[in-house]
CSV table of C-alpha atoms in Angstrom, one decimal:
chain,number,residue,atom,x,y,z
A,239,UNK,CA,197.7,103.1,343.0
A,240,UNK,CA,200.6,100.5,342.1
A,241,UNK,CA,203.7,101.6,342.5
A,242,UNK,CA,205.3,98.0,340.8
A,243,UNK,CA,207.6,99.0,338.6
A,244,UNK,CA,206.8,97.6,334.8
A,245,UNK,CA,209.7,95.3,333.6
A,246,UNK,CA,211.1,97.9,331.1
A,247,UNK,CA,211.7,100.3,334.1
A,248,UNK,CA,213.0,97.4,336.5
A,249,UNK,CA,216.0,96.6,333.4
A,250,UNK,CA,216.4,100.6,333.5
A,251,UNK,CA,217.0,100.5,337.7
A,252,UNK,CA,219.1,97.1,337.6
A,253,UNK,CA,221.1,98.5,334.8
A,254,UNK,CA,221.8,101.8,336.2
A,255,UNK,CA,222.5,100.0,339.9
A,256,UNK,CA,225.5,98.0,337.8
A,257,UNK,CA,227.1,100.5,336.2
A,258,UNK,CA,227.0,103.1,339.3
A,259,UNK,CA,227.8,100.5,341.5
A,260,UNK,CA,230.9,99.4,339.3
A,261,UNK,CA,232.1,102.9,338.6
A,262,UNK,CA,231.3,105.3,341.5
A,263,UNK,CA,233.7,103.6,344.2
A,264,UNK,CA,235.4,105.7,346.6
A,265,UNK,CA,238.3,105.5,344.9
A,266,UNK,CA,237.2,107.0,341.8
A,267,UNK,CA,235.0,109.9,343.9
A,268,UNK,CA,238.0,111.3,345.4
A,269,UNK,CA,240.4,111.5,342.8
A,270,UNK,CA,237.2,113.4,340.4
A,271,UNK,CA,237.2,116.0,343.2
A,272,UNK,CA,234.4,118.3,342.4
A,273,UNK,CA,234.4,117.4,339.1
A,274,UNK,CA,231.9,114.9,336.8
A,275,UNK,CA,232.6,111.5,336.2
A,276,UNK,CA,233.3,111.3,332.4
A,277,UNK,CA,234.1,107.8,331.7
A,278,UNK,CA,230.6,107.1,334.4
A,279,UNK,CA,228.6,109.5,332.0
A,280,UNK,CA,229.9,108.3,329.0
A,281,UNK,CA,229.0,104.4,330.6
A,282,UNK,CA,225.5,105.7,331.3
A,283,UNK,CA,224.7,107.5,327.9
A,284,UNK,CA,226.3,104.1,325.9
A,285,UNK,CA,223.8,102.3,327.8
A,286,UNK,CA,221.1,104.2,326.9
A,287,UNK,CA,219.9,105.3,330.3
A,288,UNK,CA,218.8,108.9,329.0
A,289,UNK,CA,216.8,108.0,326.2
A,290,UNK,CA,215.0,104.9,328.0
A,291,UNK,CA,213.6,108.1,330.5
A,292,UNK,CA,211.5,109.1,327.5
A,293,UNK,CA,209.4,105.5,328.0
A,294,UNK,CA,209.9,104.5,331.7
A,295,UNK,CA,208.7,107.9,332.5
A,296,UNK,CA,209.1,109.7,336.0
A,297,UNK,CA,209.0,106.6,338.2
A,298,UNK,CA,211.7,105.1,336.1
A,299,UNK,CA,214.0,108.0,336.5
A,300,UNK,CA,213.1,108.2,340.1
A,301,UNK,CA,214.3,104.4,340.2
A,302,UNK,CA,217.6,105.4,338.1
A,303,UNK,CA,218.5,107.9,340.4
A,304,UNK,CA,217.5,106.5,344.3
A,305,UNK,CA,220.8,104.2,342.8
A,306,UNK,CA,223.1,107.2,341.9
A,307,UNK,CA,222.0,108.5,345.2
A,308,UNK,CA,223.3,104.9,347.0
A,309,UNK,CA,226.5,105.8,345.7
A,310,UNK,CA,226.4,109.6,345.2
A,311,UNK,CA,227.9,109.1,341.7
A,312,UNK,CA,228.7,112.5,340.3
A,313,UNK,CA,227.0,112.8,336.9
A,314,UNK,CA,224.4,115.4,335.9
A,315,UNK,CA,221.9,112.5,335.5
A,316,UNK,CA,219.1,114.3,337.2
A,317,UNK,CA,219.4,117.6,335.9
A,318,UNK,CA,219.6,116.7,332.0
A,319,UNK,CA,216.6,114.6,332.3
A,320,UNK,CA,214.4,116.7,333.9
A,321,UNK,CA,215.3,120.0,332.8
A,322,UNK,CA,216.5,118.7,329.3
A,323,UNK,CA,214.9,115.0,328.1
A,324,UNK,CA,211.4,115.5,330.1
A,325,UNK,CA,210.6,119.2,330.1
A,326,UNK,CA,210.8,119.4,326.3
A,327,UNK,CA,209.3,115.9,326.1
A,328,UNK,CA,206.3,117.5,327.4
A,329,UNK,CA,206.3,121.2,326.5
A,330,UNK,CA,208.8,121.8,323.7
A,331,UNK,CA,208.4,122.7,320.7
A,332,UNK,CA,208.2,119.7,317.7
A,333,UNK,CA,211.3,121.8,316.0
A,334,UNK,CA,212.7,122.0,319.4
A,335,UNK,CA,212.3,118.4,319.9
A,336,UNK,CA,214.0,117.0,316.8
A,337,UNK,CA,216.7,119.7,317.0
A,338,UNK,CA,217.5,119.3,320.9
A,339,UNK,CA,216.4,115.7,322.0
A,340,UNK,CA,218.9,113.4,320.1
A,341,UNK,CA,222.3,115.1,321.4
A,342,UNK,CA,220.7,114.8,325.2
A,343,UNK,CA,219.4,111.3,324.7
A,344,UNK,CA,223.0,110.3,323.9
A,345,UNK,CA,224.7,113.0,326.9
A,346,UNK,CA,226.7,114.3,324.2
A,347,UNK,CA,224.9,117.6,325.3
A,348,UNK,CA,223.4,118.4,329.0
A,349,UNK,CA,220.7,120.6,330.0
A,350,UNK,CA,221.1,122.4,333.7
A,351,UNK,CA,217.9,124.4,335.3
A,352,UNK,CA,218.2,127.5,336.7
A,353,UNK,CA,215.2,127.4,339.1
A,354,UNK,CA,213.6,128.2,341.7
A,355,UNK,CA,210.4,127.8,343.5
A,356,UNK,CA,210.3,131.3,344.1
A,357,UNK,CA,210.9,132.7,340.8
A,358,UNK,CA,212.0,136.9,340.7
A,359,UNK,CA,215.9,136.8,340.0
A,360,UNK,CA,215.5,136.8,336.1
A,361,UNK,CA,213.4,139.4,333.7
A,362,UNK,CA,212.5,138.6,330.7
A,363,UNK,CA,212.9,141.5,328.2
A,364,UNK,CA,211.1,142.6,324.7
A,365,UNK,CA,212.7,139.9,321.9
A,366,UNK,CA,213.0,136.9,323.4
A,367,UNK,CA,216.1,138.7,326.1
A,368,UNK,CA,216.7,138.0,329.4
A,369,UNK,CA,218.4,139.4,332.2
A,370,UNK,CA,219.3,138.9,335.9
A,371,UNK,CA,221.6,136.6,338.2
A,372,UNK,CA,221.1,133.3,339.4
A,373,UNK,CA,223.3,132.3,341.8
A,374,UNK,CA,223.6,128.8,342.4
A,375,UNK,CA,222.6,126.2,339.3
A,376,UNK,CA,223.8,122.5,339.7
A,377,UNK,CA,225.6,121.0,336.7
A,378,UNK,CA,226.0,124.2,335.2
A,379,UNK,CA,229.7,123.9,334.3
A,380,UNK,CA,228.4,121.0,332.3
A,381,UNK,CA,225.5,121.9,330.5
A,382,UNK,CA,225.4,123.5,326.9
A,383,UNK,CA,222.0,124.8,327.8
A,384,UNK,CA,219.9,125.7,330.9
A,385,UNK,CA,216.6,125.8,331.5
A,386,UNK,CA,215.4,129.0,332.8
A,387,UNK,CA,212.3,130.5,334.6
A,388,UNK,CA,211.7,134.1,335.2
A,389,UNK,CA,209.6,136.3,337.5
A,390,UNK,CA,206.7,135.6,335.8
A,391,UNK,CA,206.9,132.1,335.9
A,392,UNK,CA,207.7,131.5,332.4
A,393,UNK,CA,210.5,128.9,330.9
A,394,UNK,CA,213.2,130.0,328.6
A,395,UNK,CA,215.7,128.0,326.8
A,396,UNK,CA,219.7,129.7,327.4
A,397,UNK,CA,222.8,128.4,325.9
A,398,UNK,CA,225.2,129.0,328.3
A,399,UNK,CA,227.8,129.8,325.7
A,400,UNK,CA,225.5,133.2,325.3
A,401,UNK,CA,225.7,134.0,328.9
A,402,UNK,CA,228.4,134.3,331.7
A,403,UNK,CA,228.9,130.8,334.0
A,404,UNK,CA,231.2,131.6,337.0
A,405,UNK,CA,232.0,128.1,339.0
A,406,UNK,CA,230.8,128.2,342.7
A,407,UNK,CA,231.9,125.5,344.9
A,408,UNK,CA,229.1,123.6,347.1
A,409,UNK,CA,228.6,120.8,349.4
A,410,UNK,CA,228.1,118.3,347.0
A,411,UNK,CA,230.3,118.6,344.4
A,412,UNK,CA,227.6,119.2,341.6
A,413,UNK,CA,229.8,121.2,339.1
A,414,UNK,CA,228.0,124.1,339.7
A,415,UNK,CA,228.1,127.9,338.6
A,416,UNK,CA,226.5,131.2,338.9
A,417,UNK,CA,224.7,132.1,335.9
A,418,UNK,CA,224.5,135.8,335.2
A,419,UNK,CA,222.1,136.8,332.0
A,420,UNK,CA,222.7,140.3,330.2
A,421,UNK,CA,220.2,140.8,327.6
A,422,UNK,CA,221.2,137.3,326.7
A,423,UNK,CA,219.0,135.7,323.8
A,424,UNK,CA,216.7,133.2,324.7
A,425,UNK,CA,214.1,130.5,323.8
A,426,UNK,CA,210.2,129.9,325.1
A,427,UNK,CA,209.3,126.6,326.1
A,428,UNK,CA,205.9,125.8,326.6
A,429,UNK,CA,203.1,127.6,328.2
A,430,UNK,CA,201.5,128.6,331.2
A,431,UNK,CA,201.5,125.5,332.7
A,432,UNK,CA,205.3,124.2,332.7
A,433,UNK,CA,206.7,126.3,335.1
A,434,UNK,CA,204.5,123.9,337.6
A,435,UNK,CA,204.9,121.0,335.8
A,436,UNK,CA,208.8,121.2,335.7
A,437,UNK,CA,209.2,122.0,339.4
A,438,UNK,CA,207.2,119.5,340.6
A,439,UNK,CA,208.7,116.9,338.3
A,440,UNK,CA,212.2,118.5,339.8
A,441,UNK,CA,210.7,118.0,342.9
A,442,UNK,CA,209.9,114.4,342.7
A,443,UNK,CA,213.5,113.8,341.1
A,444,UNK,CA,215.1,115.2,343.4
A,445,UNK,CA,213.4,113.7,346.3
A,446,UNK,CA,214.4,110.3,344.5
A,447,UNK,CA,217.7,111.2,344.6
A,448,UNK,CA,217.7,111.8,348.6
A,449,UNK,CA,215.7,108.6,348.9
A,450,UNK,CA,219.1,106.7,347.8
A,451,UNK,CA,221.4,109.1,349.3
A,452,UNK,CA,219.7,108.3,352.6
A,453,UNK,CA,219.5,104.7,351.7
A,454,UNK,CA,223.5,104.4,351.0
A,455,UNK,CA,224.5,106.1,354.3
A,456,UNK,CA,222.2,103.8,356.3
A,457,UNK,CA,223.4,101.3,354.3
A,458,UNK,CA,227.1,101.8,355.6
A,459,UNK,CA,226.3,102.7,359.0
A,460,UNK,CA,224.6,99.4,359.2
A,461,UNK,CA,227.8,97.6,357.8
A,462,UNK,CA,229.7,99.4,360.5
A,463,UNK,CA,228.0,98.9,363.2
A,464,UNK,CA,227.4,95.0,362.8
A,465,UNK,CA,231.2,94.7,362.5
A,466,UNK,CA,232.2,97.0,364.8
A,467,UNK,CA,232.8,95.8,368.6
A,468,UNK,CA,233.1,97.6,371.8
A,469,UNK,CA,233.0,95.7,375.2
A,470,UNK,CA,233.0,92.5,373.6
A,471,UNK,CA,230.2,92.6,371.0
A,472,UNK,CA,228.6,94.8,368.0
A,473,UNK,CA,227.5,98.3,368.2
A,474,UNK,CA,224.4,97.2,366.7
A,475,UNK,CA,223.2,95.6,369.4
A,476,UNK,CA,223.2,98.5,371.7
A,477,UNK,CA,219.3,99.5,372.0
A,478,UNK,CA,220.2,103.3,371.3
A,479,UNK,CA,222.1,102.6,368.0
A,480,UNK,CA,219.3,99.9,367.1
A,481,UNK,CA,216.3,102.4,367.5
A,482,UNK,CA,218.4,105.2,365.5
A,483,UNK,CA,219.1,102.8,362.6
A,484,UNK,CA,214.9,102.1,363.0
A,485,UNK,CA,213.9,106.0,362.9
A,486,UNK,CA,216.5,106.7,359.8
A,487,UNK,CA,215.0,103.3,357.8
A,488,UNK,CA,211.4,104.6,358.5
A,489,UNK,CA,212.3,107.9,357.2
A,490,UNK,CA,214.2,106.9,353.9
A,491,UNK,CA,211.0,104.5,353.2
A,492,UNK,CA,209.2,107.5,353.4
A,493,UNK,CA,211.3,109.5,351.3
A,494,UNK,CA,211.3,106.9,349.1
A,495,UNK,CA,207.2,106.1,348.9
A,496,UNK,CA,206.1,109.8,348.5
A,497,UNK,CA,208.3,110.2,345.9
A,498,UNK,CA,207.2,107.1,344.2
A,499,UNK,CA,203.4,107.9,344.5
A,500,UNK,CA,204.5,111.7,342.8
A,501,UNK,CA,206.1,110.3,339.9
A,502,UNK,CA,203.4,107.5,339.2
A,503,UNK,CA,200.8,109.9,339.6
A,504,UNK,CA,202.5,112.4,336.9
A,505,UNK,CA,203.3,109.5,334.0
A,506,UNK,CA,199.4,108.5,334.8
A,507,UNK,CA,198.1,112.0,333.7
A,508,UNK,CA,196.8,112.9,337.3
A,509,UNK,CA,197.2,115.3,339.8
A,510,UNK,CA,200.2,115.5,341.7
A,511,UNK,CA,201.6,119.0,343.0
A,512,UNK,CA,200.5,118.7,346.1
A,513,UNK,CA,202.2,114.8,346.2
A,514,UNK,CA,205.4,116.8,344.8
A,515,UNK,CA,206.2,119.0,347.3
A,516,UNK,CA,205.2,116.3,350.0
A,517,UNK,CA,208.0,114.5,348.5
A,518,UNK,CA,209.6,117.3,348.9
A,519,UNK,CA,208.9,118.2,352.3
A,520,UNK,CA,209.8,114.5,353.2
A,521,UNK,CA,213.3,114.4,351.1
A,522,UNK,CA,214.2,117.9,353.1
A,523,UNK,CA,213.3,116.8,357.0
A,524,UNK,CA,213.7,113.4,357.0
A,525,UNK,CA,216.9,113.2,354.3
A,526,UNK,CA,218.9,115.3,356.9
A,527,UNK,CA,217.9,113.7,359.7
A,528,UNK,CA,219.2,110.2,358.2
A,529,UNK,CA,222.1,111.4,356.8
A,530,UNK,CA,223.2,112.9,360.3
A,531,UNK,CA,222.2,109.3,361.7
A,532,UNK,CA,224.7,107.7,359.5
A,533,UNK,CA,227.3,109.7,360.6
A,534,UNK,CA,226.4,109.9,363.9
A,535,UNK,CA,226.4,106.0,363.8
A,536,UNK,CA,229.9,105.8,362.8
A,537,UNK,CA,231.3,107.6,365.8
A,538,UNK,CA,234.5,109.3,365.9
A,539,UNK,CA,234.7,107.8,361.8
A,540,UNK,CA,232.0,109.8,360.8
A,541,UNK,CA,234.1,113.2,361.5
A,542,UNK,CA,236.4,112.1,359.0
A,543,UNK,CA,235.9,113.8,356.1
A,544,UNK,CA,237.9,111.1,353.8
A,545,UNK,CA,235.3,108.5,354.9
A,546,UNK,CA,232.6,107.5,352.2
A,547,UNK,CA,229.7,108.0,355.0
A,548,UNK,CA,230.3,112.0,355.0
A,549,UNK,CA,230.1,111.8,351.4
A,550,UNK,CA,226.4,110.5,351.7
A,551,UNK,CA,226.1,113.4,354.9
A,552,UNK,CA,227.3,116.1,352.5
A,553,UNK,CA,224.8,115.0,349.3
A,554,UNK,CA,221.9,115.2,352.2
A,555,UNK,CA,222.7,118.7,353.0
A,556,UNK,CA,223.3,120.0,349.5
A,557,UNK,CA,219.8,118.6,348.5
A,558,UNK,CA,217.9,119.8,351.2
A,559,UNK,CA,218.9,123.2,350.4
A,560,UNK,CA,218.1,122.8,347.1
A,561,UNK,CA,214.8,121.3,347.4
A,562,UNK,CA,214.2,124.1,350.0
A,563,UNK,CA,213.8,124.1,353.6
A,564,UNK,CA,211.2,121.8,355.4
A,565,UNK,CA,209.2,125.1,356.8
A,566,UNK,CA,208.9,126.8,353.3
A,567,UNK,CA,207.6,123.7,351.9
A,568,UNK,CA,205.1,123.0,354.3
A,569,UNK,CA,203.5,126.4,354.1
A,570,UNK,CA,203.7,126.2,350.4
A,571,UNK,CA,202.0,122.9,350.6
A,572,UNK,CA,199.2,124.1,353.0
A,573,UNK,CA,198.8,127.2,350.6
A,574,UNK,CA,198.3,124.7,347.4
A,575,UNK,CA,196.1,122.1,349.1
A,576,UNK,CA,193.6,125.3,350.1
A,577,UNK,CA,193.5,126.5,346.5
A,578,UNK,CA,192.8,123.6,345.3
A,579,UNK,CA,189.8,122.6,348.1
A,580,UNK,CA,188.5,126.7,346.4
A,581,UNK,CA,188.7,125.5,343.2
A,582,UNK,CA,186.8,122.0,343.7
A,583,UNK,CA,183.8,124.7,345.6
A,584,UNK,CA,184.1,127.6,343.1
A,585,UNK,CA,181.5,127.6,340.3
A,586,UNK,CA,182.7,125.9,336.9
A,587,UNK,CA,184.0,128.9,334.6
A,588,UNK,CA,184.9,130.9,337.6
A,589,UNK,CA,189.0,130.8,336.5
A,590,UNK,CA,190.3,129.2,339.7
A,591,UNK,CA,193.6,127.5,339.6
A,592,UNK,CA,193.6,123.6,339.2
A,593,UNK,CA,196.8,122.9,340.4
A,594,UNK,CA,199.7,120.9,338.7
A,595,UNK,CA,198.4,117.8,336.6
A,596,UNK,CA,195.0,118.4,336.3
């Protein structure tokens, strides 16, 4: 495997590290609130971020977003390109392509996903109807659309003008909503398989994210602690704040690797669900361990809620509930990697399930 990025997704990673790091300042975070960024979303569709995903594939989005994550820039980046731009890339429709694709490739219309690893909230009835609550979807106050998945593990296309979006406040603030469904009219997309193939690309995404959420709070906590004194010299040179800024840089580069390894892996065409939700896993137990080590490395600082480090703690949290907790996705892991091992020893033709990329 080779995780070196190709040039056309290094351009995509140092262009989206300029304009996040020009436009998401502190500054501009608290006075947006819990609200998107528009000028930051208009900067990043002008540049063509969204519609370069389409060629630099899953490890260039993964790049894109560890550097919204550095500065927790609040733009529905992630969620229109994995639910919108690369789930219909890959299973819609070519009418659903050519009719959807151009107003999400320029953000002038956002996709949000309704989804859940554990699918049973939403029914889909006779015609093409659906019905059911979700209660928590990121971005949703944004999005024109949402991707949904029901209790049979299917994905349907909403537009949230045809349903009810009620704003719910989070950690993070993502702009979410609760999306309730009422024989609301709705769109297939793809087939059997892309109910697995959209979580564990959400999965991977996702994980990406926390990789640069992690990676910004250490980041600060390292800039405080070499500056800050007490008894006459830095913080950082006290053994205990030196081996906690060790454990949270070995955990972010392992955030950061799994994740890597799951997205090259997917735009290669081979298997990778099991390397999802390891990325997963990671991005869950290791993301809130960091992020409470950054704000444990600031001291009485880090209890401020004004301070740019809790921004970075409250991102962690928020993602590690919505990738799921570290438990879950172990034993969901363990589950996969033994139905895969019974379908390597079954007897070709037998029907067994191949897992996610194969």
């Amino acid at each position: 495997m080779d995780f070196t990025p190709t040039v056309e997704q290094s351009a995509l990673r140092d262009l989206a590290a300029q304009i996040f790091g020009d436009l998401s300042r502190h500054e501009r975070l608290t006075a947006a609130g819990a609200n998107t960024d528009a000028e930051l979303w208009k900067a990043l569709c002008g540049a063509g971020l969204l519609a370069a995903v389409e060629e630099v594939g899953l490890l260039g989005l993964v790049l894109a977003l560890e550097e919204q994550g550095r500065t927790t820039a609040q733009v529905p980046f992630a969620a229109s390109c994995v639910y919108g731009v690369l789930a219909l890339t890959a299973h819609g429709t070519t009418e659903q392509r050519e009719r959807l694709l151009p107003a999400l490739r320029d953000g002038t219309a956002v996709v949000a996903g309704a989804f859940s690893s554990r699918p049973g909230r939403v029914r889909a009835l006779v015609d093409g109807e659906l019905t059911g609550t979700v209660p928590l979807v990121p971005w949703l106050r944004d999005a024109g659309h949402v991707l949904v998945s029901d209790a049979h593990r299917r994905l349907w296309l909403v537009r949230v003008a045809d349903a009810v979006a009620d704003p719910v406040e989070t950690t993070a603030p993502w702009s979410a909503g609760r999306l309730t469904l009422d024989a609301t009219p709705a769109e297939r997309v793809g087939g059997a398989e892309a109910y697995e193939d959209v979580l564990a690309t959400a999965r991977t995404a996702f994980a990406g994210l926390q990789a640069g959420v992690c990676a910004g709070s250490l980041a600060r906590a390292v800039r405080h602690t070499t500056t800050r004194e007490q008894f006459g010299r830095p913080l950082s040179t006290n053994q205990a704040v030196l081996l906690r800024a060790a454990d949270a840089y070995m955990d972010t580069e392992a955030i950061r690797v799994t994740s890597y390894e799951a997205a090259w892996r997917r735009d290669e065409g081979l298997r990778y669900g099991t390397h999802a939700l390891t990325a997963a896993w990671w991005a869950s137990e290791a993301g809130t361990r960091v992020v409470h080590a950054g704000q444990h490395l600031h001291g009485g600082l880090g209890a401020d809620l004004a301070h740019p480090v809790h921004r970075h703690f409250l991102w962690g949290r928020q993602l590690d509930a919505y990738l799921g907790s570290g438990p879950e996705l172990l034993a969901e892991l363990g589950e996969l990697i033994v139905s895969e091992r019974d379908a390597a020893d079954a007897p070709p033709g037998t029907g067994t399930v191949q897992g996610v990329g194969a």
